[in-house]
């Protein structure tokens, strides 16, 4: 039986595992919080994944995927992949054990960059508007930090849910190139884009309400935002990385390989890689 090693037990890795196991492969999934635990568990509710009309928590969705994979005979190890000896077709897990494989798939996701400033703990900070935007409504004002496509589409999405969206872009123009979304955002009465602006720090007024101090063009000016319920920090992400030694084939799927970080896309991406592997053997 052909053996495949998959690093990552998120929607992409597990979908790939399910397809390959059902096609008769022996599948080992390696997962740990260091490099491969799914970011899906962070989503309090996922409402856009088909088949769950009332939504499901990220944790529940992932548990169901794990259950399905295990039912198909997939073996999920609680060690991650520490390094890949690609020419020798072996992975070394985080406990130091080497495992042979015939094909190797990396589905290790991305890490959202974390926004830091003094007092940031005074407000909830989210990184996914689609996952967490529905926690806020017409009585809430939110701040989006970042000028990339994620920040633009997040600000647009949030403008349909909340009272006021303020987007803080640290440069004189947005980095994002989704002009359609940017144009749509500029027509929104309840959305404002502040260029050359960064969140400098947050403190509290006498009643304990947070005050956001915004620095303009890198020179601190006492510009304040009041009545803010939450921050959406959309400042990019970095793919997780595993050391590769040698140049043997490595398949990639999910957030570490796709443009959009969405469960439905990760699932499709995992299925596609599995079918490519099946087709190439
Ligand atoms: P990006 O890396 O493209 O953008 C990150 C943004 O955050 C930049 O504007 C950057 O500023 C800003 N930033 C970084 N660090 C800080 C900080 N500490 N304080 C303030 N601002 C900061 O990431 P995205 O997640 O937006 O996009 C990732 C990829 O996904 C891109 O290729 C994008 O095109 C794609 N995408 C496409 C979408 C679409 O609708 N087509 C939707 C979502 C994503 P600076 O410019 O100064 O570096």
Tab-separated table of C-alpha atoms and ligand atoms in Angstrom:
chain	number	residue	atom	x	y	z
A	1	UNK	CA	0.000	0.000	0.000
A	2	UNK	CA	1.341	3.498	-0.850
A	3	UNK	CA	2.097	5.625	2.168
A	4	UNK	CA	1.504	9.374	2.316
A	5	UNK	CA	2.592	11.761	5.055
A	6	UNK	CA	0.542	14.922	5.516
A	7	UNK	CA	1.750	17.773	7.714
A	8	UNK	CA	-1.218	19.665	9.122
A	9	UNK	CA	-4.598	18.585	10.446
A	10	UNK	CA	-6.732	21.493	9.302
A	11	UNK	CA	-9.473	21.346	6.669
A	12	UNK	CA	-6.967	21.029	3.780
A	13	UNK	CA	-4.827	18.303	5.333
A	14	UNK	CA	-7.826	16.316	6.557
A	15	UNK	CA	-9.687	16.547	3.236
A	16	UNK	CA	-6.582	15.410	1.398
A	17	UNK	CA	-6.248	12.571	3.927
A	18	UNK	CA	-9.888	11.476	3.512
A	19	UNK	CA	-9.630	11.344	-0.296
A	20	UNK	CA	-6.356	9.416	-0.252
A	21	UNK	CA	-7.481	6.962	2.443
A	22	UNK	CA	-10.654	6.232	0.483
A	23	UNK	CA	-8.474	5.598	-2.574
A	24	UNK	CA	-6.571	2.925	-0.675
A	25	UNK	CA	-3.553	4.880	0.572
A	26	UNK	CA	-2.080	4.484	4.017
A	27	UNK	CA	-2.294	8.038	5.423
A	28	UNK	CA	-0.372	9.509	8.341
A	29	UNK	CA	-1.277	13.053	9.396
A	30	UNK	CA	1.203	14.897	11.611
A	31	UNK	CA	-0.111	17.793	13.641
A	32	UNK	CA	0.983	19.864	16.571
A	33	UNK	CA	0.413	23.392	17.756
A	34	UNK	CA	3.927	24.434	16.675
A	35	UNK	CA	3.379	24.348	12.945
A	36	UNK	CA	0.216	22.631	11.973
A	37	UNK	CA	-2.706	23.091	14.316
A	38	UNK	CA	-5.599	24.541	12.348
A	39	UNK	CA	-6.469	28.223	12.695
A	40	UNK	CA	-10.072	27.077	12.203
A	41	UNK	CA	-10.357	26.427	15.928
A	42	UNK	CA	-10.082	30.203	16.469
A	43	UNK	CA	-13.346	30.904	14.627
A	44	UNK	CA	-16.144	31.267	17.161
A	45	UNK	CA	-18.722	30.550	14.471
A	46	UNK	CA	-18.418	29.576	10.802
A	47	UNK	CA	-21.589	30.504	8.946
A	48	UNK	CA	-20.434	30.254	5.326
A	49	UNK	CA	-19.452	26.596	5.129
A	50	UNK	CA	-22.173	24.733	3.203
A	51	UNK	CA	-24.119	22.042	5.008
A	52	UNK	CA	-24.338	23.870	8.328
A	53	UNK	CA	-27.343	26.208	7.951
A	54	UNK	CA	-27.146	27.302	11.600
A	55	UNK	CA	-23.366	27.697	11.491
A	56	UNK	CA	-20.904	25.688	13.525
A	57	UNK	CA	-17.995	26.632	15.711
A	58	UNK	CA	-14.592	26.154	14.107
A	59	UNK	CA	-13.845	23.632	16.834
A	60	UNK	CA	-16.947	21.572	16.022
A	61	UNK	CA	-16.289	21.637	12.265
A	62	UNK	CA	-12.727	20.512	12.766
A	63	UNK	CA	-13.748	17.752	15.180
A	64	UNK	CA	-16.206	16.402	12.619
A	65	UNK	CA	-13.465	16.398	9.969
A	66	UNK	CA	-11.124	14.553	12.334
A	67	UNK	CA	-13.864	11.998	13.091
A	68	UNK	CA	-14.503	11.442	9.383
A	69	UNK	CA	-10.793	11.070	8.615
A	70	UNK	CA	-10.337	8.543	11.419
A	71	UNK	CA	-13.384	6.584	10.219
A	72	UNK	CA	-11.660	6.335	6.834
A	73	UNK	CA	-8.594	4.832	8.516
A	74	UNK	CA	-6.392	7.938	8.630
A	75	UNK	CA	-3.823	7.854	11.438
A	76	UNK	CA	-3.454	11.259	13.127
A	77	UNK	CA	-0.261	11.713	15.141
A	78	UNK	CA	0.026	14.358	17.845
A	79	UNK	CA	3.573	15.164	16.720
A	80	UNK	CA	4.202	17.719	14.001
A	81	UNK	CA	6.742	17.462	11.206
A	82	UNK	CA	10.033	19.022	12.303
A	83	UNK	CA	11.855	18.539	8.998
A	84	UNK	CA	11.525	16.815	5.679
A	85	UNK	CA	14.322	14.786	4.109
A	86	UNK	CA	12.794	15.147	0.675
A	87	UNK	CA	15.354	13.150	-1.330
A	88	UNK	CA	15.154	10.237	1.095
A	89	UNK	CA	11.331	10.472	1.267
A	90	UNK	CA	11.335	10.680	5.037
A	91	UNK	CA	9.803	13.074	7.534
A	92	UNK	CA	11.254	13.597	10.979
A	93	UNK	CA	8.571	14.322	13.555
A	94	UNK	CA	8.919	16.708	16.486
A	95	UNK	CA	9.781	13.771	18.766
A	96	UNK	CA	12.767	12.986	16.514
A	97	UNK	CA	11.341	9.845	14.866
A	98	UNK	CA	11.827	9.378	11.114
A	99	UNK	CA	8.961	8.019	8.998
A	100	UNK	CA	9.125	6.872	5.400
A	101	UNK	CA	6.583	7.989	2.862
A	102	UNK	CA	5.904	7.733	-0.842
A	103	UNK	CA	4.252	11.178	-1.175
A	104	UNK	CA	4.411	14.160	1.185
A	105	UNK	CA	1.782	16.914	1.478
A	106	UNK	CA	2.162	20.142	3.400
A	107	UNK	CA	-1.054	21.743	4.659
A	108	UNK	CA	0.380	23.797	7.475
A	109	UNK	CA	-1.544	27.057	7.118
A	110	UNK	CA	-0.504	30.598	7.856
A	111	UNK	CA	0.056	32.660	10.944
A	112	UNK	CA	-1.785	36.011	11.089
A	113	UNK	CA	0.565	38.821	12.019
A	114	UNK	CA	-0.266	40.088	15.476
A	115	UNK	CA	-0.787	43.820	15.964
A	116	UNK	CA	0.963	45.160	19.037
A	117	UNK	CA	0.733	48.512	20.796
A	118	UNK	CA	0.511	49.746	24.371
A	119	UNK	CA	-2.960	49.097	25.829
A	120	UNK	CA	-4.054	46.725	23.046
A	121	UNK	CA	-5.522	44.399	25.695
A	122	UNK	CA	-8.201	47.003	26.465
A	123	UNK	CA	-10.223	45.967	23.383
A	124	UNK	CA	-11.085	42.690	21.646
A	125	UNK	CA	-8.732	42.221	18.678
A	126	UNK	CA	-9.937	40.013	15.810
A	127	UNK	CA	-8.101	38.969	12.678
A	128	UNK	CA	-11.025	37.665	10.604
A	129	UNK	CA	-14.010	39.891	9.831
A	130	UNK	CA	-15.901	37.091	8.104
A	131	UNK	CA	-15.472	34.816	11.136
A	132	UNK	CA	-16.120	37.344	13.918
A	133	UNK	CA	-17.830	40.368	12.335
A	134	UNK	CA	-21.285	39.127	13.304
A	135	UNK	CA	-20.382	39.609	16.974
A	136	UNK	CA	-20.943	43.339	16.332
A	137	UNK	CA	-24.020	45.264	15.234
A	138	UNK	CA	-25.516	48.658	14.558
A	139	UNK	CA	-24.551	49.976	18.011
A	140	UNK	CA	-20.874	49.260	17.455
A	141	UNK	CA	-17.994	51.206	15.941
A	142	UNK	CA	-14.978	49.187	14.845
A	143	UNK	CA	-11.470	49.950	13.645
A	144	UNK	CA	-9.743	48.019	10.860
A	145	UNK	CA	-5.952	48.207	10.802
A	146	UNK	CA	-4.098	47.577	7.512
A	147	UNK	CA	-4.218	48.646	3.890
A	148	UNK	CA	-4.077	45.318	2.044
A	149	UNK	CA	-6.900	43.504	0.269
A	150	UNK	CA	-7.909	41.725	3.464
A	151	UNK	CA	-8.281	45.043	5.292
A	152	UNK	CA	-10.265	46.561	2.404
A	153	UNK	CA	-12.633	43.609	2.049
A	154	UNK	CA	-12.963	43.357	5.843
A	155	UNK	CA	-13.845	47.050	6.164
A	156	UNK	CA	-16.413	46.681	3.384
A	157	UNK	CA	-17.907	43.576	4.980
A	158	UNK	CA	-18.052	45.191	8.420
A	159	UNK	CA	-19.642	48.390	7.045
A	160	UNK	CA	-22.769	46.326	6.334
A	161	UNK	CA	-22.922	45.108	9.922
A	162	UNK	CA	-21.855	47.903	12.241
A	163	UNK	CA	-22.522	51.597	12.838
A	164	UNK	CA	-19.110	52.971	11.813
A	165	UNK	CA	-15.895	51.513	10.404
A	166	UNK	CA	-12.625	53.431	10.571
A	167	UNK	CA	-9.756	51.989	8.568
A	168	UNK	CA	-6.242	52.978	9.604
A	169	UNK	CA	-3.753	52.726	6.720
A	170	UNK	CA	-0.172	53.508	7.638
A	171	UNK	CA	0.865	54.635	4.132
A	172	UNK	CA	-0.553	57.422	1.894
A	173	UNK	CA	-2.357	54.781	-0.159
A	174	UNK	CA	-3.634	51.236	0.172
A	175	UNK	CA	-1.383	48.324	-0.716
A	176	UNK	CA	-4.426	46.272	-1.761
A	177	UNK	CA	-5.337	46.186	-5.437
A	178	UNK	CA	-9.002	45.202	-5.234
A	179	UNK	CA	-10.250	48.452	-6.766
A	180	UNK	CA	-13.842	47.243	-6.939
A	181	UNK	CA	-13.936	46.704	-3.172
A	182	UNK	CA	-12.092	49.978	-2.536
A	183	UNK	CA	-14.563	51.904	-4.720
A	184	UNK	CA	-17.489	50.236	-2.964
A	185	UNK	CA	-15.985	51.136	0.406
A	186	UNK	CA	-15.565	54.779	-0.585
A	187	UNK	CA	-19.306	55.045	-1.287
A	188	UNK	CA	-20.217	53.859	2.208
A	189	UNK	CA	-21.496	56.661	4.461
A	190	UNK	CA	-20.381	54.791	7.568
A	191	UNK	CA	-16.806	53.991	6.498
A	192	UNK	CA	-13.789	56.249	6.719
A	193	UNK	CA	-10.258	55.542	5.530
A	194	UNK	CA	-7.556	57.410	7.442
A	195	UNK	CA	-4.278	57.322	5.512
A	196	UNK	CA	-0.825	57.889	7.037
A	197	UNK	CA	-2.327	56.705	10.282
A	198	UNK	CA	-1.311	54.126	12.841
A	199	UNK	CA	-2.734	53.155	16.179
A	200	UNK	CA	-0.169	54.444	18.641
A	201	UNK	CA	-1.664	53.309	21.929
A	202	UNK	CA	-4.910	52.780	23.825
A	203	UNK	CA	-5.765	54.080	27.265
A	204	UNK	CA	-8.952	54.631	29.273
A	205	UNK	CA	-11.064	57.628	30.275
A	206	UNK	CA	-12.241	58.169	33.860
A	207	UNK	CA	-15.195	55.809	33.265
A	208	UNK	CA	-12.955	53.050	31.926
A	209	UNK	CA	-13.936	53.524	28.264
A	210	UNK	CA	-11.088	52.886	25.828
A	211	UNK	CA	-9.539	55.813	23.962
A	212	UNK	CA	-7.572	54.998	20.795
A	213	UNK	CA	-4.705	57.412	20.137
A	214	UNK	CA	-3.830	57.615	16.457
A	215	UNK	CA	-0.465	58.826	15.189
A	216	UNK	CA	-0.555	60.574	11.819
A	217	UNK	CA	2.352	60.236	9.362
A	218	UNK	CA	4.600	58.825	12.047
A	219	UNK	CA	4.385	62.010	14.142
A	220	UNK	CA	2.300	61.536	17.240
A	221	UNK	CA	-0.697	63.867	17.188
A	222	UNK	CA	-3.357	63.548	19.791
A	223	UNK	CA	-6.044	62.323	17.448
A	224	UNK	CA	-8.472	60.196	19.411
A	225	UNK	CA	-11.076	57.614	18.479
A	226	UNK	CA	-13.785	57.058	21.081
A	227	UNK	CA	-16.621	54.565	21.440
A	228	UNK	CA	-14.800	51.759	19.637
A	229	UNK	CA	-16.032	48.229	20.404
A	230	UNK	CA	-13.332	46.198	18.645
A	231	UNK	CA	-10.302	46.169	16.404
A	232	UNK	CA	-9.881	44.025	13.308
A	233	UNK	CA	-6.147	43.744	12.667
A	234	UNK	CA	-5.681	42.778	8.999
A	235	UNK	CA	-1.961	43.277	8.663
A	236	UNK	CA	-1.106	40.217	6.614
A	237	UNK	CA	-0.010	36.727	7.403
A	238	UNK	CA	3.014	34.553	6.953
A	239	UNK	CA	2.930	30.945	5.780
A	240	UNK	CA	4.119	28.489	8.388
A	241	UNK	CA	7.426	26.940	7.451
A	242	UNK	CA	8.979	23.498	7.842
A	243	UNK	CA	12.627	22.854	7.066
A	244	UNK	CA	13.135	20.948	3.790
A	245	UNK	CA	16.373	19.160	3.019
A	246	UNK	CA	16.765	18.031	-0.592
A	247	UNK	CA	14.655	18.766	-3.611
A	248	UNK	CA	12.144	15.881	-3.745
A	249	UNK	CA	8.522	16.690	-4.595
A	250	UNK	CA	6.462	18.442	-1.914
A	251	UNK	CA	2.734	18.969	-2.465
A	252	UNK	CA	1.073	21.970	-0.818
A	253	UNK	CA	-2.546	22.796	-0.129
A	254	UNK	CA	-4.738	25.023	2.021
A	255	UNK	CA	-3.877	28.438	3.419
A	256	UNK	CA	-0.131	27.968	2.958
A	257	UNK	CA	-0.729	27.628	-0.800
A	258	UNK	CA	-3.952	29.494	-1.595
A	259	UNK	CA	-4.806	33.179	-1.873
A	260	UNK	CA	-7.949	33.137	0.265
A	261	UNK	CA	-7.935	31.827	3.809
A	262	UNK	CA	-11.381	30.220	3.774
A	263	UNK	CA	-12.475	26.763	4.957
A	264	UNK	CA	-14.323	25.996	1.730
A	265	UNK	CA	-11.235	26.838	-0.312
A	266	UNK	CA	-8.940	24.824	1.961
A	267	UNK	CA	-11.238	21.810	1.584
A	268	UNK	CA	-11.207	22.159	-2.230
A	269	UNK	CA	-7.462	22.651	-2.237
A	270	UNK	CA	-6.904	19.477	-0.179
A	271	UNK	CA	-9.179	17.476	-2.465
A	272	UNK	CA	-7.399	18.762	-5.576
A	273	UNK	CA	-3.963	17.759	-4.302
A	274	UNK	CA	-5.263	14.300	-3.356
A	275	UNK	CA	-6.713	13.822	-6.835
A	276	UNK	CA	-3.455	15.067	-8.414
A	277	UNK	CA	-1.528	12.505	-6.345
A	278	UNK	CA	-3.921	9.702	-7.249
A	279	UNK	CA	-3.746	10.725	-10.907
A	280	UNK	CA	0.037	10.895	-10.954
A	281	UNK	CA	0.611	7.330	-9.672
B	1	LIG	P1	-0.934	42.192	2.772
B	1	LIG	O1	0.423	41.772	3.187
B	1	LIG	O2	-1.222	42.370	1.323
B	1	LIG	O3	-1.258	43.615	3.479
B	1	LIG	C1	-0.976	43.856	4.811
B	1	LIG	C2	-1.294	45.322	5.114
B	1	LIG	O4	-1.095	45.546	6.504
B	1	LIG	C3	-0.404	46.324	4.381
B	1	LIG	O5	-1.176	47.452	4.031
B	1	LIG	C4	0.632	46.685	5.446
B	1	LIG	O6	1.121	47.996	5.332
B	1	LIG	C5	-0.220	46.639	6.698
B	1	LIG	N1	0.561	46.421	7.894
B	1	LIG	C6	1.489	45.447	8.153
B	1	LIG	N2	1.962	45.561	9.405
B	1	LIG	C7	1.323	46.635	9.956
B	1	LIG	C8	1.369	47.271	11.216
B	1	LIG	N3	2.157	46.819	12.202
B	1	LIG	N4	0.596	48.354	11.436
B	1	LIG	C9	-0.225	48.813	10.478
B	1	LIG	N5	-0.336	48.258	9.241
B	1	LIG	C10	0.438	47.180	8.999
B	1	LIG	O7	-1.940	41.145	3.470
B	1	LIG	P2	-3.462	40.799	3.129
B	1	LIG	O8	-3.904	39.836	4.157
B	1	LIG	O9	-4.259	42.035	2.972
B	1	LIG	O10	-3.429	40.061	1.720
B	1	LIG	C11	-2.703	38.826	1.552
B	1	LIG	C12	-2.900	38.334	0.119
B	1	LIG	O11	-4.261	37.914	-0.049
B	1	LIG	C13	-2.634	39.408	-0.912
B	1	LIG	O12	-2.032	38.837	-2.020
B	1	LIG	C14	-4.016	39.896	-1.253
B	1	LIG	O13	-4.080	40.472	-2.544
B	1	LIG	C15	-4.837	38.609	-1.147
B	1	LIG	N6	-6.244	38.914	-0.871
B	1	LIG	C16	-7.040	39.272	-1.915
B	1	LIG	C17	-8.343	39.640	-1.699
B	1	LIG	C18	-9.189	40.095	-2.831
B	1	LIG	O14	-10.292	40.574	-2.602
B	1	LIG	N7	-8.704	40.002	-4.043
B	1	LIG	C19	-8.947	39.613	-0.356
B	1	LIG	C20	-8.007	39.253	0.665
B	1	LIG	C21	-6.710	38.932	0.407
B	1	LIG	P3	2.237	48.420	4.228
B	1	LIG	O15	1.486	48.598	2.945
B	1	LIG	O16	2.751	49.663	4.810
B	1	LIG	O17	3.229	47.289	4.213
